Amino acid sequence: LAGTGNLMTNVTVKNGGTFAPGTPGTPGTAMTITGNLAFQSGAIYLVQVNPSTATMANVTGSATLGGNVLAAFASGSYVTRQYDILHSGGLGGTTFASLGTTNLPANFAASLSYTSTDVFLDLTSTIGALPGSGLNGNQQNVANAINNFFNSGGTLTPNFLTIFGLSGGNLANALTQLSGEAA
């Protein structure tokens, strides 16, 4: 089941089925369900994400979560930390079984968080956090400062956004420049 509009009925996404609200390829669009939404254990909830928004479902009734979320990321410079991917009249304490991603931007980790009415897709900065990243002390300190600032709600200036697309030697060189460390 995919698309936009308003379904005026209860919806159950069965084992092996996929629910993809919104216009395909257009994050920021949504589907409204005037009724309840339920996911069985083998169902997939597909959301599409770009740097500023994500597709979502608005459910007037309750949402019973099961199955898995698959987040498909578009290219771009990500600065948003949290995306509302499902809003309902109540979740009833249920959660999705797992989160999978495609094209997750470099230097980010994705997770899900929940309130009593919403499911959020959260991004966390992980610059230099991988074991064996090969960063020296100064480089790692700069990476940790950027991670802590971003993950604590700080808004990075546009000049810092390019760091998230770097890896290996390019990332190490950029962090060296930011640290002020002499060659």
PDB file of C-alpha atoms in Angstrom:
ATOM      1  CA  LEU A   1       0.000   0.000   0.000  1.00  0.00           C
ATOM      2  CA  ALA A   2       1.570   3.280  -1.093  1.00  0.00           C
ATOM      3  CA  GLY A   3       0.577   6.802  -1.924  1.00  0.00           C
ATOM      4  CA  THR A   4      -1.088   9.903  -0.535  1.00  0.00           C
ATOM      5  CA  GLY A   5      -4.660  10.711   0.347  1.00  0.00           C
ATOM      6  CA  ASN A   6      -7.088   9.641   3.032  1.00  0.00           C
ATOM      7  CA  LEU A   7      -8.153   6.062   3.708  1.00  0.00           C
ATOM      8  CA  MET A   8     -11.368   6.036   5.701  1.00  0.00           C
ATOM      9  CA  THR A   9     -10.998   2.523   7.105  1.00  0.00           C
ATOM     10  CA  ASN A  10      -8.837   0.438   9.399  1.00  0.00           C
ATOM     11  CA  VAL A  11      -5.621  -0.793   7.749  1.00  0.00           C
ATOM     12  CA  THR A  12      -3.700  -3.972   8.591  1.00  0.00           C
ATOM     13  CA  VAL A  13      -0.331  -4.496   6.910  1.00  0.00           C
ATOM     14  CA  LYS A  14       0.080  -8.262   6.853  1.00  0.00           C
ATOM     15  CA  ASN A  15       3.170 -10.422   7.049  1.00  0.00           C
ATOM     16  CA  GLY A  16       5.113  -9.853   3.792  1.00  0.00           C
ATOM     17  CA  GLY A  17       3.261  -6.605   2.999  1.00  0.00           C
ATOM     18  CA  THR A  18       4.744  -3.121   2.699  1.00  0.00           C
ATOM     19  CA  PHE A  19       3.163   0.172   3.723  1.00  0.00           C
ATOM     20  CA  ALA A  20       4.844   3.180   2.078  1.00  0.00           C
ATOM     21  CA  PRO A  21       2.925   6.377   2.824  1.00  0.00           C
ATOM     22  CA  GLY A  22       3.479   9.444   0.682  1.00  0.00           C
ATOM     23  CA  THR A  23       4.338   9.984  -2.933  1.00  0.00           C
ATOM     24  CA  PRO A  24       7.134   7.603  -4.017  1.00  0.00           C
ATOM     25  CA  GLY A  25      10.412   9.518  -4.128  1.00  0.00           C
ATOM     26  CA  THR A  26       8.927  12.561  -2.394  1.00  0.00           C
ATOM     27  CA  PRO A  27       9.789  12.856   1.309  1.00  0.00           C
ATOM     28  CA  GLY A  28       7.493  15.278   3.114  1.00  0.00           C
ATOM     29  CA  THR A  29       4.319  13.746   1.706  1.00  0.00           C
ATOM     30  CA  ALA A  30       1.905  11.683   3.791  1.00  0.00           C
ATOM     31  CA  MET A  31      -1.070   9.358   3.888  1.00  0.00           C
ATOM     32  CA  THR A  32      -3.899   9.812   6.380  1.00  0.00           C
ATOM     33  CA  ILE A  33      -5.744   6.836   7.816  1.00  0.00           C
ATOM     34  CA  THR A  34      -9.079   7.684   9.384  1.00  0.00           C
ATOM     35  CA  GLY A  35      -9.203   4.593  11.550  1.00  0.00           C
ATOM     36  CA  ASN A  36      -6.606   2.276  13.078  1.00  0.00           C
ATOM     37  CA  LEU A  37      -3.311   1.042  11.621  1.00  0.00           C
ATOM     38  CA  ALA A  38      -1.752  -2.328  12.509  1.00  0.00           C
ATOM     39  CA  PHE A  39       1.477  -3.976  11.369  1.00  0.00           C
ATOM     40  CA  GLN A  40       1.881  -7.745  11.613  1.00  0.00           C
ATOM     41  CA  SER A  41       5.284  -9.175  12.541  1.00  0.00           C
ATOM     42  CA  GLY A  42       6.578  -9.624   8.971  1.00  0.00           C
ATOM     43  CA  ALA A  43       5.315  -6.295   7.602  1.00  0.00           C
ATOM     44  CA  ILE A  44       7.545  -3.461   6.370  1.00  0.00           C
ATOM     45  CA  TYR A  45       6.964   0.236   6.990  1.00  0.00           C
ATOM     46  CA  LEU A  46       8.920   2.044   4.236  1.00  0.00           C
ATOM     47  CA  VAL A  47       9.733   5.715   4.800  1.00  0.00           C
ATOM     48  CA  GLN A  48      11.675   7.966   2.459  1.00  0.00           C
ATOM     49  CA  VAL A  49      13.940  10.589   3.974  1.00  0.00           C
ATOM     50  CA  ASN A  50      15.727  13.643   2.598  1.00  0.00           C
ATOM     51  CA  PRO A  51      17.839  16.162   4.524  1.00  0.00           C
ATOM     52  CA  SER A  52      14.823  18.122   5.786  1.00  0.00           C
ATOM     53  CA  THR A  53      11.788  15.794   5.977  1.00  0.00           C
ATOM     54  CA  ALA A  54      10.413  12.264   5.664  1.00  0.00           C
ATOM     55  CA  THR A  55       7.274  10.576   4.403  1.00  0.00           C
ATOM     56  CA  MET A  56       4.821   9.748   7.160  1.00  0.00           C
ATOM     57  CA  ALA A  57       1.442   8.333   8.130  1.00  0.00           C
ATOM     58  CA  ASN A  58      -1.174  10.288  10.083  1.00  0.00           C
ATOM     59  CA  VAL A  59      -3.508   7.898  11.886  1.00  0.00           C
ATOM     60  CA  THR A  60      -6.605   9.217  13.638  1.00  0.00           C
ATOM     61  CA  GLY A  61      -7.060   6.012  15.635  1.00  0.00           C
ATOM     62  CA  SER A  62      -4.503   3.788  17.293  1.00  0.00           C
ATOM     63  CA  ALA A  63      -1.394   2.271  15.739  1.00  0.00           C
ATOM     64  CA  THR A  64      -0.271  -1.249  16.615  1.00  0.00           C
ATOM     65  CA  LEU A  65       3.353  -1.611  15.656  1.00  0.00           C
ATOM     66  CA  GLY A  66       5.054  -4.809  14.579  1.00  0.00           C
ATOM     67  CA  GLY A  67       7.290  -5.698  11.708  1.00  0.00           C
ATOM     68  CA  ASN A  68      10.183  -3.548  10.583  1.00  0.00           C
ATOM     69  CA  VAL A  69      10.912  -0.006   9.464  1.00  0.00           C
ATOM     70  CA  LEU A  70      13.014   0.529   6.344  1.00  0.00           C
ATOM     71  CA  ALA A  71      14.305   4.093   5.955  1.00  0.00           C
ATOM     72  CA  ALA A  72      15.499   5.003   2.447  1.00  0.00           C
ATOM     73  CA  PHE A  73      17.731   8.094   2.517  1.00  0.00           C
ATOM     74  CA  ALA A  74      18.146  10.493  -0.409  1.00  0.00           C
ATOM     75  CA  SER A  75      21.509  12.129  -1.046  1.00  0.00           C
ATOM     76  CA  GLY A  76      22.227  15.441   0.637  1.00  0.00           C
ATOM     77  CA  SER A  77      23.667  17.212   3.672  1.00  0.00           C
ATOM     78  CA  TYR A  78      21.778  16.023   6.721  1.00  0.00           C
ATOM     79  CA  VAL A  79      21.398  18.416   9.653  1.00  0.00           C
ATOM     80  CA  THR A  80      17.996  17.324  10.980  1.00  0.00           C
ATOM     81  CA  ARG A  81      18.276  15.011  13.955  1.00  0.00           C
ATOM     82  CA  GLN A  82      14.694  13.777  14.195  1.00  0.00           C
ATOM     83  CA  TYR A  83      11.949  12.950  11.689  1.00  0.00           C
ATOM     84  CA  ASP A  84       8.335  12.231  12.658  1.00  0.00           C
ATOM     85  CA  ILE A  85       7.457   9.160  10.575  1.00  0.00           C
ATOM     86  CA  LEU A  86       4.138   8.147  12.158  1.00  0.00           C
ATOM     87  CA  HIS A  87       1.582  10.142  14.144  1.00  0.00           C
ATOM     88  CA  SER A  88      -1.426   8.427  15.707  1.00  0.00           C
ATOM     89  CA  GLY A  89      -4.125   8.770  18.297  1.00  0.00           C
ATOM     90  CA  GLY A  90      -2.092   6.372  20.456  1.00  0.00           C
ATOM     91  CA  LEU A  91       0.613   3.725  20.154  1.00  0.00           C
ATOM     92  CA  GLY A  92      -0.387   1.647  23.131  1.00  0.00           C
ATOM     93  CA  GLY A  93       3.195   0.870  24.146  1.00  0.00           C
ATOM     94  CA  THR A  94       4.126  -1.132  21.064  1.00  0.00           C
ATOM     95  CA  THR A  95       7.331  -0.725  19.028  1.00  0.00           C
ATOM     96  CA  PHE A  96       8.680  -1.887  15.682  1.00  0.00           C
ATOM     97  CA  ALA A  97      10.917  -4.965  15.765  1.00  0.00           C
ATOM     98  CA  SER A  98      13.836  -3.405  13.886  1.00  0.00           C
ATOM     99  CA  LEU A  99      15.125  -0.573  11.710  1.00  0.00           C
ATOM    100  CA  GLY A 100      16.909  -1.069   8.405  1.00  0.00           C
ATOM    101  CA  THR A 101      18.393   1.673   6.244  1.00  0.00           C
ATOM    102  CA  THR A 102      19.421   2.195   2.644  1.00  0.00           C
ATOM    103  CA  ASN A 103      21.863   4.931   1.626  1.00  0.00           C
ATOM    104  CA  LEU A 104      22.343   6.071   5.261  1.00  0.00           C
ATOM    105  CA  PRO A 105      24.599   9.154   5.095  1.00  0.00           C
ATOM    106  CA  ALA A 106      28.226   8.674   6.130  1.00  0.00           C
ATOM    107  CA  ASN A 107      29.081   9.365   9.769  1.00  0.00           C
ATOM    108  CA  PHE A 108      25.502   8.907  11.017  1.00  0.00           C
ATOM    109  CA  ALA A 109      23.680   6.170  12.913  1.00  0.00           C
ATOM    110  CA  ALA A 110      19.897   5.803  12.762  1.00  0.00           C
ATOM    111  CA  SER A 111      17.493   4.677  15.489  1.00  0.00           C
ATOM    112  CA  LEU A 112      13.813   4.861  16.374  1.00  0.00           C
ATOM    113  CA  SER A 113      12.255   6.626  19.361  1.00  0.00           C
ATOM    114  CA  TYR A 114       8.679   6.708  20.545  1.00  0.00           C
ATOM    115  CA  THR A 115       6.194   8.872  22.417  1.00  0.00           C
ATOM    116  CA  SER A 116       2.652   7.824  23.307  1.00  0.00           C
ATOM    117  CA  THR A 117       1.462   9.065  19.877  1.00  0.00           C
ATOM    118  CA  ASP A 118       4.484   9.262  17.522  1.00  0.00           C
ATOM    119  CA  VAL A 119       7.328   7.264  16.031  1.00  0.00           C
ATOM    120  CA  PHE A 120      10.505   9.207  15.265  1.00  0.00           C
ATOM    121  CA  LEU A 121      13.503   8.353  13.114  1.00  0.00           C
ATOM    122  CA  ASP A 122      16.573   9.777  14.855  1.00  0.00           C
ATOM    123  CA  LEU A 123      20.020  10.491  13.411  1.00  0.00           C
ATOM    124  CA  THR A 124      23.123  10.553  15.601  1.00  0.00           C
ATOM    125  CA  SER A 125      26.506  11.880  14.509  1.00  0.00           C
ATOM    126  CA  THR A 126      29.226   9.230  14.674  1.00  0.00           C
ATOM    127  CA  ILE A 127      32.252  10.992  13.153  1.00  0.00           C
ATOM    128  CA  GLY A 128      35.361   8.998  14.033  1.00  0.00           C
ATOM    129  CA  ALA A 129      33.382   6.669  16.299  1.00  0.00           C
ATOM    130  CA  LEU A 130      34.111   3.467  14.407  1.00  0.00           C
ATOM    131  CA  PRO A 131      36.779   1.213  15.895  1.00  0.00           C
ATOM    132  CA  GLY A 132      40.017   1.451  13.957  1.00  0.00           C
ATOM    133  CA  SER A 133      39.197   4.862  12.519  1.00  0.00           C
ATOM    134  CA  GLY A 134      42.910   5.677  12.737  1.00  0.00           C
ATOM    135  CA  LEU A 135      42.422   9.192  14.082  1.00  0.00           C
ATOM    136  CA  ASN A 136      45.105  10.692  16.292  1.00  0.00           C
ATOM    137  CA  GLY A 137      44.248  12.352  19.610  1.00  0.00           C
ATOM    138  CA  ASN A 138      43.638  15.836  18.221  1.00  0.00           C
ATOM    139  CA  GLN A 139      41.535  14.547  15.332  1.00  0.00           C
ATOM    140  CA  GLN A 140      39.446  12.368  17.661  1.00  0.00           C
ATOM    141  CA  ASN A 141      38.924  15.289  20.068  1.00  0.00           C
ATOM    142  CA  VAL A 142      37.578  17.464  17.218  1.00  0.00           C
ATOM    143  CA  ALA A 143      35.338  14.590  16.031  1.00  0.00           C
ATOM    144  CA  ASN A 144      34.034  14.101  19.579  1.00  0.00           C
ATOM    145  CA  ALA A 145      33.316  17.836  19.935  1.00  0.00           C
ATOM    146  CA  ILE A 146      31.339  17.874  16.656  1.00  0.00           C
ATOM    147  CA  ASN A 147      29.437  14.708  17.652  1.00  0.00           C
ATOM    148  CA  ASN A 148      28.616  16.072  21.119  1.00  0.00           C
ATOM    149  CA  PHE A 149      27.489  19.442  19.739  1.00  0.00           C
ATOM    150  CA  PHE A 150      25.256  17.921  17.036  1.00  0.00           C
ATOM    151  CA  ASN A 151      23.862  15.145  19.238  1.00  0.00           C
ATOM    152  CA  SER A 152      23.039  17.637  22.013  1.00  0.00           C
ATOM    153  CA  GLY A 153      20.877  19.745  19.707  1.00  0.00           C
ATOM    154  CA  GLY A 154      23.406  22.204  18.291  1.00  0.00           C
ATOM    155  CA  THR A 155      22.996  23.485  14.745  1.00  0.00           C
ATOM    156  CA  LEU A 156      26.142  23.181  12.676  1.00  0.00           C
ATOM    157  CA  THR A 157      27.059  25.935  10.253  1.00  0.00           C
ATOM    158  CA  PRO A 158      27.035  24.984   6.550  1.00  0.00           C
ATOM    159  CA  ASN A 159      30.852  24.814   6.465  1.00  0.00           C
ATOM    160  CA  PHE A 160      30.793  21.851   8.855  1.00  0.00           C
ATOM    161  CA  LEU A 161      28.278  19.843   6.831  1.00  0.00           C
ATOM    162  CA  THR A 162      30.845  18.609   4.316  1.00  0.00           C
ATOM    163  CA  ILE A 163      32.633  16.729   7.128  1.00  0.00           C
ATOM    164  CA  PHE A 164      29.742  14.268   7.313  1.00  0.00           C
ATOM    165  CA  GLY A 165      30.434  13.095   3.759  1.00  0.00           C
ATOM    166  CA  LEU A 166      34.114  12.383   4.383  1.00  0.00           C
ATOM    167  CA  SER A 167      35.860   9.175   5.408  1.00  0.00           C
ATOM    168  CA  GLY A 168      39.345   7.759   5.743  1.00  0.00           C
ATOM    169  CA  GLY A 169      42.246  10.080   4.988  1.00  0.00           C
ATOM    170  CA  ASN A 170      39.986  12.903   3.795  1.00  0.00           C
ATOM    171  CA  LEU A 171      38.164  12.934   7.138  1.00  0.00           C
ATOM    172  CA  ALA A 172      41.441  12.769   9.079  1.00  0.00           C
ATOM    173  CA  ASN A 173      42.861  15.694   7.069  1.00  0.00           C
ATOM    174  CA  ALA A 174      39.746  17.828   7.608  1.00  0.00           C
ATOM    175  CA  LEU A 175      39.779  17.125  11.354  1.00  0.00           C
ATOM    176  CA  THR A 176      43.491  18.026  11.481  1.00  0.00           C
ATOM    177  CA  GLN A 177      42.748  21.364   9.841  1.00  0.00           C
ATOM    178  CA  LEU A 178      39.907  22.026  12.267  1.00  0.00           C
ATOM    179  CA  SER A 179      42.112  21.153  15.243  1.00  0.00           C
ATOM    180  CA  GLY A 180      44.705  23.757  14.291  1.00  0.00           C
ATOM    181  CA  GLU A 181      47.403  21.087  14.591  1.00  0.00           C
ATOM    182  CA  ALA A 182      50.575  22.008  12.694  1.00  0.00           C
ATOM    183  CA  ALA A 183      51.688  19.551  10.008  1.00  0.00           C
TER     184      ALA A 183
END
